[in-house]
CSV table of C-alpha atoms in Angstrom, one decimal:
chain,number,residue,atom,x,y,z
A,1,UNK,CA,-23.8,57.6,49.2
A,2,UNK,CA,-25.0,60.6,51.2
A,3,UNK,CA,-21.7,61.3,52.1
A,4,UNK,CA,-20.4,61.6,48.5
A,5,UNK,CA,-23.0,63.7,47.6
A,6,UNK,CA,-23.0,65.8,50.7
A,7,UNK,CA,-19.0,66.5,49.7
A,8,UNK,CA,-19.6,67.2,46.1
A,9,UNK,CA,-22.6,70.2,46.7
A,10,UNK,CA,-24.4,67.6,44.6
A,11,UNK,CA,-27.9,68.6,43.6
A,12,UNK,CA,-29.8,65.0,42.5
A,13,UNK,CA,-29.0,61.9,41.4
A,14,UNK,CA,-30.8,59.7,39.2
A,15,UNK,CA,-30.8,55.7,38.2
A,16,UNK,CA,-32.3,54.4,35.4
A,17,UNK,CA,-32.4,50.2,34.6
A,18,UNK,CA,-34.0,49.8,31.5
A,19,UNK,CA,-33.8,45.7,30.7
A,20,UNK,CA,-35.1,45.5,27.5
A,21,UNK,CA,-32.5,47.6,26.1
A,22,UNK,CA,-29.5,47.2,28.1
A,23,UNK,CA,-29.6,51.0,29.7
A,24,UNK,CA,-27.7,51.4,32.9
A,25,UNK,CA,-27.6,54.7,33.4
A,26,UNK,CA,-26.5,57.8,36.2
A,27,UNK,CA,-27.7,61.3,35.2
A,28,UNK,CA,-25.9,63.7,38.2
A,29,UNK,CA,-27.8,67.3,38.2
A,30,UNK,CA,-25.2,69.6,40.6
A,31,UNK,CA,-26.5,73.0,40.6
A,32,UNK,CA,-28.7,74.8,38.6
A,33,UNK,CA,-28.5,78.7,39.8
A,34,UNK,CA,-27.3,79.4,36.5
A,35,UNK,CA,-29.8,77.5,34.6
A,36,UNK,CA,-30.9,74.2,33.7
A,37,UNK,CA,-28.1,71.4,34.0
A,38,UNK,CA,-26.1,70.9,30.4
A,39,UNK,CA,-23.4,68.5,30.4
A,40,UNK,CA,-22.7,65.5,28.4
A,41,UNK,CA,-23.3,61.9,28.4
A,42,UNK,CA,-20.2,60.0,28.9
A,43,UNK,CA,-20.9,55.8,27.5
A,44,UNK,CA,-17.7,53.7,28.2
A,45,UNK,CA,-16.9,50.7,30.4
A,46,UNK,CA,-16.7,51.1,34.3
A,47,UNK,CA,-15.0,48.4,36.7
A,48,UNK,CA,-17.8,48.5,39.5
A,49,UNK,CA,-21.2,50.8,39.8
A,50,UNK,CA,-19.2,53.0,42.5
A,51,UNK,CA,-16.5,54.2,39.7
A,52,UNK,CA,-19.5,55.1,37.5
A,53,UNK,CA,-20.8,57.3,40.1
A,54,UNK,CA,-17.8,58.9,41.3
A,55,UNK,CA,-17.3,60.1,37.8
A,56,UNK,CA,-20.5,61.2,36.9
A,57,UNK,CA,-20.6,63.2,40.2
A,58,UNK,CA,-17.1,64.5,39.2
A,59,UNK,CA,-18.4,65.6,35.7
A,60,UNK,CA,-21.1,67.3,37.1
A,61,UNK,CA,-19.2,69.5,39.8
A,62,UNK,CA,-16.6,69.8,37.0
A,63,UNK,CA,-20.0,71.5,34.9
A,64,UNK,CA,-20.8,73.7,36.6
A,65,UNK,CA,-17.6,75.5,37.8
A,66,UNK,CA,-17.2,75.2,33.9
A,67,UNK,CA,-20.7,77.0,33.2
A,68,UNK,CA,-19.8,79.9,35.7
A,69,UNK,CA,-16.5,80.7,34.4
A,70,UNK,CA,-17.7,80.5,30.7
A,71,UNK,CA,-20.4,82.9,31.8
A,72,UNK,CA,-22.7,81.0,30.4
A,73,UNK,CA,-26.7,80.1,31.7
A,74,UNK,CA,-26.5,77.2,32.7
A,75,UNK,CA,-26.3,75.3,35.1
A,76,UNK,CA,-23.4,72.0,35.8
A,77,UNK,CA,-24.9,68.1,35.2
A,78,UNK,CA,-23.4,65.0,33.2
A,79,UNK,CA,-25.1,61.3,32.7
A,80,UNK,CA,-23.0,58.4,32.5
A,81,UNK,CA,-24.1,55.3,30.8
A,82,UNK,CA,-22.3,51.9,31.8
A,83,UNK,CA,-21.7,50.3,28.3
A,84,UNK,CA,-22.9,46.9,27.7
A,85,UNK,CA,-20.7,44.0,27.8
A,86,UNK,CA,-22.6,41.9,25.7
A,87,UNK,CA,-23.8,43.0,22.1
A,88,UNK,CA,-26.9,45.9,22.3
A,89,UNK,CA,-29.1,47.5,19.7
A,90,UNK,CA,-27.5,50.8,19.6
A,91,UNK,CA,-30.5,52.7,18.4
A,92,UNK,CA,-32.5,51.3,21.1
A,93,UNK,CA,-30.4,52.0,23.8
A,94,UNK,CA,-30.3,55.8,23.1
A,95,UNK,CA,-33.8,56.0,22.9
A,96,UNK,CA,-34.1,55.0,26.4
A,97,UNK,CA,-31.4,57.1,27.7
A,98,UNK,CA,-33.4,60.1,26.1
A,99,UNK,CA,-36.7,58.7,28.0
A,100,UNK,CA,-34.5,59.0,30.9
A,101,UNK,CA,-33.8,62.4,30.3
A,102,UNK,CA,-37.2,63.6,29.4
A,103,UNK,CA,-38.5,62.6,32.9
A,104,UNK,CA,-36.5,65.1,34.6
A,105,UNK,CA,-38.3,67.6,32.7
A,106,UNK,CA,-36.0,70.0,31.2
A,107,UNK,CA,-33.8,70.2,34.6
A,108,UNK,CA,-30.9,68.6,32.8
A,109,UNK,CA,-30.3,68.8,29.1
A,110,UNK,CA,-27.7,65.9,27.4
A,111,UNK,CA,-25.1,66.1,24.9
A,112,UNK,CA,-22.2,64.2,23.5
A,113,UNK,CA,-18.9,62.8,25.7
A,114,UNK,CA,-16.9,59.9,25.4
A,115,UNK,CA,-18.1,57.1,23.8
A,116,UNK,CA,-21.1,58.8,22.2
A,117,UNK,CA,-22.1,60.3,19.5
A,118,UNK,CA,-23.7,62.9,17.0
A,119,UNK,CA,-25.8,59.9,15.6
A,120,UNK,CA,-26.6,59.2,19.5
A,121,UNK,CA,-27.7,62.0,20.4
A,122,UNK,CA,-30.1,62.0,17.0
A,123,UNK,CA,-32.0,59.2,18.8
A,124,UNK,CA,-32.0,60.4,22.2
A,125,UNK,CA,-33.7,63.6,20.3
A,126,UNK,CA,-36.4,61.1,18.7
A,127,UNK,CA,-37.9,61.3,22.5
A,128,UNK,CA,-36.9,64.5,24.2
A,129,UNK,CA,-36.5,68.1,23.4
A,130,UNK,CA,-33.7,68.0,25.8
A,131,UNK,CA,-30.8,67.3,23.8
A,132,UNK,CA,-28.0,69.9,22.3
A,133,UNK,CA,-25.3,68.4,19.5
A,134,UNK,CA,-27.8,66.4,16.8
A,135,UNK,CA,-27.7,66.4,13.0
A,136,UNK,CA,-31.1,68.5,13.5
A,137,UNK,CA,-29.5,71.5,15.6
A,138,UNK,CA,-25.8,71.0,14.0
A,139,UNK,CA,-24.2,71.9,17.5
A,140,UNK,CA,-21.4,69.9,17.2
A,141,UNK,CA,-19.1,70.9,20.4
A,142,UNK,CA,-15.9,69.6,19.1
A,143,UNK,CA,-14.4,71.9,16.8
A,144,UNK,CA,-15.6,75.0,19.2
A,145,UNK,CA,-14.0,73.1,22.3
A,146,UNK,CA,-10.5,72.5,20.1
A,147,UNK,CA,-10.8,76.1,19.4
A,148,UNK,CA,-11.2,77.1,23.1
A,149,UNK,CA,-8.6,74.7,24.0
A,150,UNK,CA,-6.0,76.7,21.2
A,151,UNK,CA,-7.8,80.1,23.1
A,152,UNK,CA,-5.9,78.7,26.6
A,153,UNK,CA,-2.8,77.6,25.4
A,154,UNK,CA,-1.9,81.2,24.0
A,155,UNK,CA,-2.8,82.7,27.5
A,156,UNK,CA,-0.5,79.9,28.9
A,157,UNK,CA,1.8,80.4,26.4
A,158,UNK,CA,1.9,84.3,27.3
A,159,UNK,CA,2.0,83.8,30.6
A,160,UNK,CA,5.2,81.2,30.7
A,161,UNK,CA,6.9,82.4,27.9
A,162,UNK,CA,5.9,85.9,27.7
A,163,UNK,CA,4.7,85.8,23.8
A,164,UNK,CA,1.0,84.2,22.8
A,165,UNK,CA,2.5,82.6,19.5
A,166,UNK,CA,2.3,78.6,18.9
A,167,UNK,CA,4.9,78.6,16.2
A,168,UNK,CA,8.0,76.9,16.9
A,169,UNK,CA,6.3,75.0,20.1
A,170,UNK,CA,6.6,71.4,20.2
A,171,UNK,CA,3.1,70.1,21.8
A,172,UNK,CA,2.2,66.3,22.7
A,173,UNK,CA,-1.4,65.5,22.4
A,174,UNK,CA,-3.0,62.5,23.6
A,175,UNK,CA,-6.1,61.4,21.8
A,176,UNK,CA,-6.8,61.4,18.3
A,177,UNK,CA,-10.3,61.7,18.3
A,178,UNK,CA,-12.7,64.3,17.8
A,179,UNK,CA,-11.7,67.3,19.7
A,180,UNK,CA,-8.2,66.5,19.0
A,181,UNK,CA,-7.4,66.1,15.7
A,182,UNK,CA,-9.8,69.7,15.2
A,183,UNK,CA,-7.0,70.5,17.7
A,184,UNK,CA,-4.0,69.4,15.9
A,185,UNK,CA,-5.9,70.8,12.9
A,186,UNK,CA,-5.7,74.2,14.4
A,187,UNK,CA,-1.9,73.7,15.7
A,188,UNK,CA,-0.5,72.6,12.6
A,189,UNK,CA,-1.7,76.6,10.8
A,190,UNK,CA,-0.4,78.3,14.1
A,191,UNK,CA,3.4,76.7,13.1
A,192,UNK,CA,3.8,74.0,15.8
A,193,UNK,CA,5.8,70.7,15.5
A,194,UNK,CA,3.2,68.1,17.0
A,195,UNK,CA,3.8,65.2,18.8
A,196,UNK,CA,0.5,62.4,18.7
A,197,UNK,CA,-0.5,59.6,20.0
A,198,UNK,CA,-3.7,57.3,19.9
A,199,UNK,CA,-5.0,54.0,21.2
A,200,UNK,CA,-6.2,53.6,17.2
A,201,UNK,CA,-2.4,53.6,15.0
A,202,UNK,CA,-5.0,54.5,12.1
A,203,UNK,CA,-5.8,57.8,13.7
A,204,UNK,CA,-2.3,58.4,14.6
A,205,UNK,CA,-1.4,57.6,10.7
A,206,UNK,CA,-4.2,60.5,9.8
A,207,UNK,CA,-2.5,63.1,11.7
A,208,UNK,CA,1.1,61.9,10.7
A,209,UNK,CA,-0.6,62.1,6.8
A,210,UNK,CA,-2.6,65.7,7.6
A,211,UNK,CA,-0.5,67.3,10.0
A,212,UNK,CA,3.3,65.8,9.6
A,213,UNK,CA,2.9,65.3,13.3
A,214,UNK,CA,5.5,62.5,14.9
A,215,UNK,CA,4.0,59.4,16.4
A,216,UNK,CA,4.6,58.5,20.0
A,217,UNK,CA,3.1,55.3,21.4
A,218,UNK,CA,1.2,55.5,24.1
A,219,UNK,CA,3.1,55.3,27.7
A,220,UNK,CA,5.4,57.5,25.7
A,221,UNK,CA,3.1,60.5,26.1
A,222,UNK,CA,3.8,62.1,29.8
A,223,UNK,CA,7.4,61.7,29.4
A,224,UNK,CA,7.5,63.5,26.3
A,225,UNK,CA,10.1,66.5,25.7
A,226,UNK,CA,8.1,69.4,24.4
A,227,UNK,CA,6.6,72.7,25.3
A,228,UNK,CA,2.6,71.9,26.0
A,229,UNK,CA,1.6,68.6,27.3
A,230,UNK,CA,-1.8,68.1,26.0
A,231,UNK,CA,-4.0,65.3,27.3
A,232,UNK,CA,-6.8,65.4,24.9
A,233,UNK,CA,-8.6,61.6,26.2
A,234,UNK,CA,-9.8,60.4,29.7
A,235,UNK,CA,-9.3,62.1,32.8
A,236,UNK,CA,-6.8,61.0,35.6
A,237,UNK,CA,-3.6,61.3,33.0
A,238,UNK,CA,-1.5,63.1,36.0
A,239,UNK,CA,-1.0,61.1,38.6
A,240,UNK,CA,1.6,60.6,41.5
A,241,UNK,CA,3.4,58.1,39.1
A,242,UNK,CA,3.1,60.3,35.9
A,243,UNK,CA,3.6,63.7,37.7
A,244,UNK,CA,7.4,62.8,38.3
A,245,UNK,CA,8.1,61.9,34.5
A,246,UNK,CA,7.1,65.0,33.3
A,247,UNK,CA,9.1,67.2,31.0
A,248,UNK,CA,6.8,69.9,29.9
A,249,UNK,CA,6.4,73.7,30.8
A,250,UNK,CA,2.6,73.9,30.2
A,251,UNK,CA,-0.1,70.9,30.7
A,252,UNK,CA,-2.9,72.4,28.3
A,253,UNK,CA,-5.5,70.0,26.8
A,254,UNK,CA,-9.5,69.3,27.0
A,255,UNK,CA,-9.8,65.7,28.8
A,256,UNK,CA,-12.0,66.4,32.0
A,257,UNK,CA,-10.6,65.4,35.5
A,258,UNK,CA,-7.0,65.3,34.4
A,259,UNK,CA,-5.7,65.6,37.3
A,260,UNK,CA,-6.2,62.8,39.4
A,261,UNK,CA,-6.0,63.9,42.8
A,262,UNK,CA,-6.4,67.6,43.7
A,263,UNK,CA,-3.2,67.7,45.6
A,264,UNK,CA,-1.4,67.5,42.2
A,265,UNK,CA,-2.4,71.0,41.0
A,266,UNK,CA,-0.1,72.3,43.8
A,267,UNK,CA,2.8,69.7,42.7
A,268,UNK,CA,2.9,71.0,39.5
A,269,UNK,CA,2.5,74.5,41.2
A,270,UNK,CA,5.8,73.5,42.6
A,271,UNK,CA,7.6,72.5,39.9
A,272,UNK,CA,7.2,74.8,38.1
A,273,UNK,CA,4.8,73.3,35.5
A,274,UNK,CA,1.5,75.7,34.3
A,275,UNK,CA,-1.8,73.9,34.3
A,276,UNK,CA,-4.6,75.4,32.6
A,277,UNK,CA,-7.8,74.1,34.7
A,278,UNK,CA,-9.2,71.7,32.2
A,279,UNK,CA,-12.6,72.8,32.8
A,280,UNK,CA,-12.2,75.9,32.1
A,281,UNK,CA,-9.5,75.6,28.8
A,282,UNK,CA,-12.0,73.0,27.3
A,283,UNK,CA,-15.2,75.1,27.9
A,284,UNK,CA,-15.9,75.9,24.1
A,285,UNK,CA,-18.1,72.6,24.0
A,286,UNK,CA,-20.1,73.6,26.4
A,287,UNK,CA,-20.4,77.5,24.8
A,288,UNK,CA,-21.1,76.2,21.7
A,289,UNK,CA,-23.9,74.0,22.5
A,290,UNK,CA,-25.3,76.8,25.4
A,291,UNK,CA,-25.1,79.5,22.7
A,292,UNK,CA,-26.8,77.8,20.1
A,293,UNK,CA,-29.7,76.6,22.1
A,294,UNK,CA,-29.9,80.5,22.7
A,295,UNK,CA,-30.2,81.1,18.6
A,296,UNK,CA,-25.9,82.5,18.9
A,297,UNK,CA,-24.7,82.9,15.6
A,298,UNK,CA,-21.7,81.0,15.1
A,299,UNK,CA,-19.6,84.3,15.0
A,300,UNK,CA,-21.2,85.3,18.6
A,301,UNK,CA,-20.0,81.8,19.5
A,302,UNK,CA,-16.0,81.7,18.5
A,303,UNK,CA,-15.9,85.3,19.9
A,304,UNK,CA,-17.2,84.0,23.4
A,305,UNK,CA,-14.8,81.1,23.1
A,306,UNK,CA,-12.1,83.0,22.3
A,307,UNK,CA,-12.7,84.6,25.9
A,308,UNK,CA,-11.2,81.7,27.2
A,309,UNK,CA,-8.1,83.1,27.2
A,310,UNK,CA,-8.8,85.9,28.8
A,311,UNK,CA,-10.1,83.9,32.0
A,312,UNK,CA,-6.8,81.9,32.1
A,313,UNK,CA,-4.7,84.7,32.2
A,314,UNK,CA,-7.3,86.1,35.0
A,315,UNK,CA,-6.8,83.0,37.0
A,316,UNK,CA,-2.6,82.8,35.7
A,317,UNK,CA,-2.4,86.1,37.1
A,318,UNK,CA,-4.5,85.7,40.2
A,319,UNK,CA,-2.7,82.4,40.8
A,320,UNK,CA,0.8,84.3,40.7
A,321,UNK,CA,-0.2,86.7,42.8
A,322,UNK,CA,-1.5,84.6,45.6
A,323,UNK,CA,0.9,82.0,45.2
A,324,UNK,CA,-1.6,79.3,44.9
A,325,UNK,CA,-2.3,77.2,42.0
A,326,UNK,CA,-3.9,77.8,38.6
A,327,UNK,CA,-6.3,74.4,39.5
A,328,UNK,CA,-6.9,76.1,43.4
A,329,UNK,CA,-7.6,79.6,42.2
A,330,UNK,CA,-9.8,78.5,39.6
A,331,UNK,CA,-12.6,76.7,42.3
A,332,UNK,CA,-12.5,79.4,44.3
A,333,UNK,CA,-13.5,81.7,41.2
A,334,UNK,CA,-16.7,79.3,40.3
A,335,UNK,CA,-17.7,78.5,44.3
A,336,UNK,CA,-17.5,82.5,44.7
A,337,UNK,CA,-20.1,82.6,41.9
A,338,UNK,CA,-21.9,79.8,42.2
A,339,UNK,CA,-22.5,79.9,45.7
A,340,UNK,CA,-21.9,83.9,46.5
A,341,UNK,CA,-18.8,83.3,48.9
A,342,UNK,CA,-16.0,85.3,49.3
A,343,UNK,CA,-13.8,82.6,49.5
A,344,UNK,CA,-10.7,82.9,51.3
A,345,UNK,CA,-7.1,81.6,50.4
């Protein structure tokens, strides 16, 4: 455990078991120089304890490089809660996570992720000021964090193509859910031909209906033709199988951790194939909900995000320069702030 943690630059982590409602839960806090911990609470099935905690600590890390390249203050943490198996009160469960989050005292504030929730988050706030993304605040992260990720894709697109315009660009996105259909949303009035695909055919259907996008199914995704590849679900979506399938010029979306293993940022570095870090392309989320707990107006807010694209084509340039990869260059950026080093190639 120590070792993990040790590796990671972790911070603190936290257990809660809460039996009465069903609350298994892992808040990891990884550094706060910047401020307290902001990151969101992640609620979805894990195959043993050990998975949960290797992605929470990976969220967290993932946080705070994500904080200090968005310039924003605050510092990098993430909770995970292991979803019940067997039927739970919802409201109840929420409520405890929140207790959870209230005993550390402000050091890490909570949010929305996978497999939670505006209406979530409303309970967690029934016990904690430290929350960000209720119907009482209205910081909903996803439409700023589609916009961030559109932000990234024209700096990639400039970068590989020469020209920051979307229209005419065929782009294959993965996940139909919140953050992804704002993003399609936003593709479709830039002019590009979308390619979509969803574990739900009824969100698929949505997006065929709103956006005349083209279905794919599912293992269809990473072997699609087009121009952006953009996994907009669960991390680990390029691995050492999918990596070799791949027939895109740009991988451009908001999942966190897509790249399974670190070693494939220089693969794709390789081949050819431009990655924009996800946690820095999908950092609107987290400028949204850090700006607004500041009392940002909304126009403040998109004109931060929109500085997205401006770090990309930092790191795109910096990457070209040094010959190392978009993913390598953009760690050493956040340790070098994070942790004052002059970090070496």
């Amino acid at each position: 455990m120590f070792d993990i943690i040790e590796q990671a630059r972790l911070g603190e982590l936290h257990f809660k078991s809460d039996p009465d409602s069903g609350l298994k839960s892992i808040i990891a806090i990884h550094n706060t120089k910047l401020g307290p911990a902001l990151g969101g609470c992640r609620c979805i099935e894990y195959h043993s304890d050990t998975a949960a905690i290797m992605d929470v600590v990976r969220l967290a890390r993932g946080m705070s490089y994500k904080a200090a390249l968005a310039k924003v203050p605050q510092g990098g943490g993430k909770a995970v809660i292991l979803k019940p198996a067997e039927p739970f009160d919802r409201k109840a469960l929420y409520q405890a996570f929140g207790r959870f989050v209230n005993e550390l005292g402000g050091r890490y504030i909570t949010a929305i992720d996978s497999g939670t929730t505006i209406h979530d988050m409303d309970q967690v706030a029934k016990v904690t000021p430290h929350v960000s993304g209720s119907h009482s605040d209205g910081l909903d992260p996803s439409p700023n964090t589609a916009l961030g990720v559109l932000a990234g894709m024209k700096a990639a697109a400039l970068q590989r193509y020469g020209n920051s315009k979307l229209k005419g660009l065929t782009v294959a996105i993965q996940g139909m859910g919140n953050v992804g259909f704002h993003l399609a949303s936003l593709l479709y009035e830039e002019g590009a031909r979308l390619l979509v695909t969803d574990l739900q055919e009824s969100k698929v259907k949505q997006a065929q209906t709103a956006f005349h996008a083209e279905p794919m199914s599912p293992d269809q995704f990473c072997s699609a033709h087009c121009h952006i590849l953009s996994p907009c679900g669960l991390g680990g979506v390029i691995n050492h199988e999918t990596i070799n399938v791949l027939h895109c010029d740009i991988i451009a979306g908001s999942a966190n951790n897509q790249l399974a293993t670190p070693d494939l940022g220089q693969q794709l570095h390789q081949r050819g194939i431009l990655y924009a870090p996800d946690y820095v392309i999908n950092a609107g989320g987290l400028i949204q909900v850090s700006m607004g707990l500041h009392r940002a107006t909304q126009q403040e807010i998109s004109n931060k995000t929109w500085g997205i694209s401006e770090t990309l084509y930092d790191i795109f340039t910096r990457s070209s320069v040094e010959n190392l990869p978009p993913s390598t260059i953009a760690d050493l950026t956040a340790e070098e702030i994070l942790y004052q080093e002059t970090v070496g190639a």
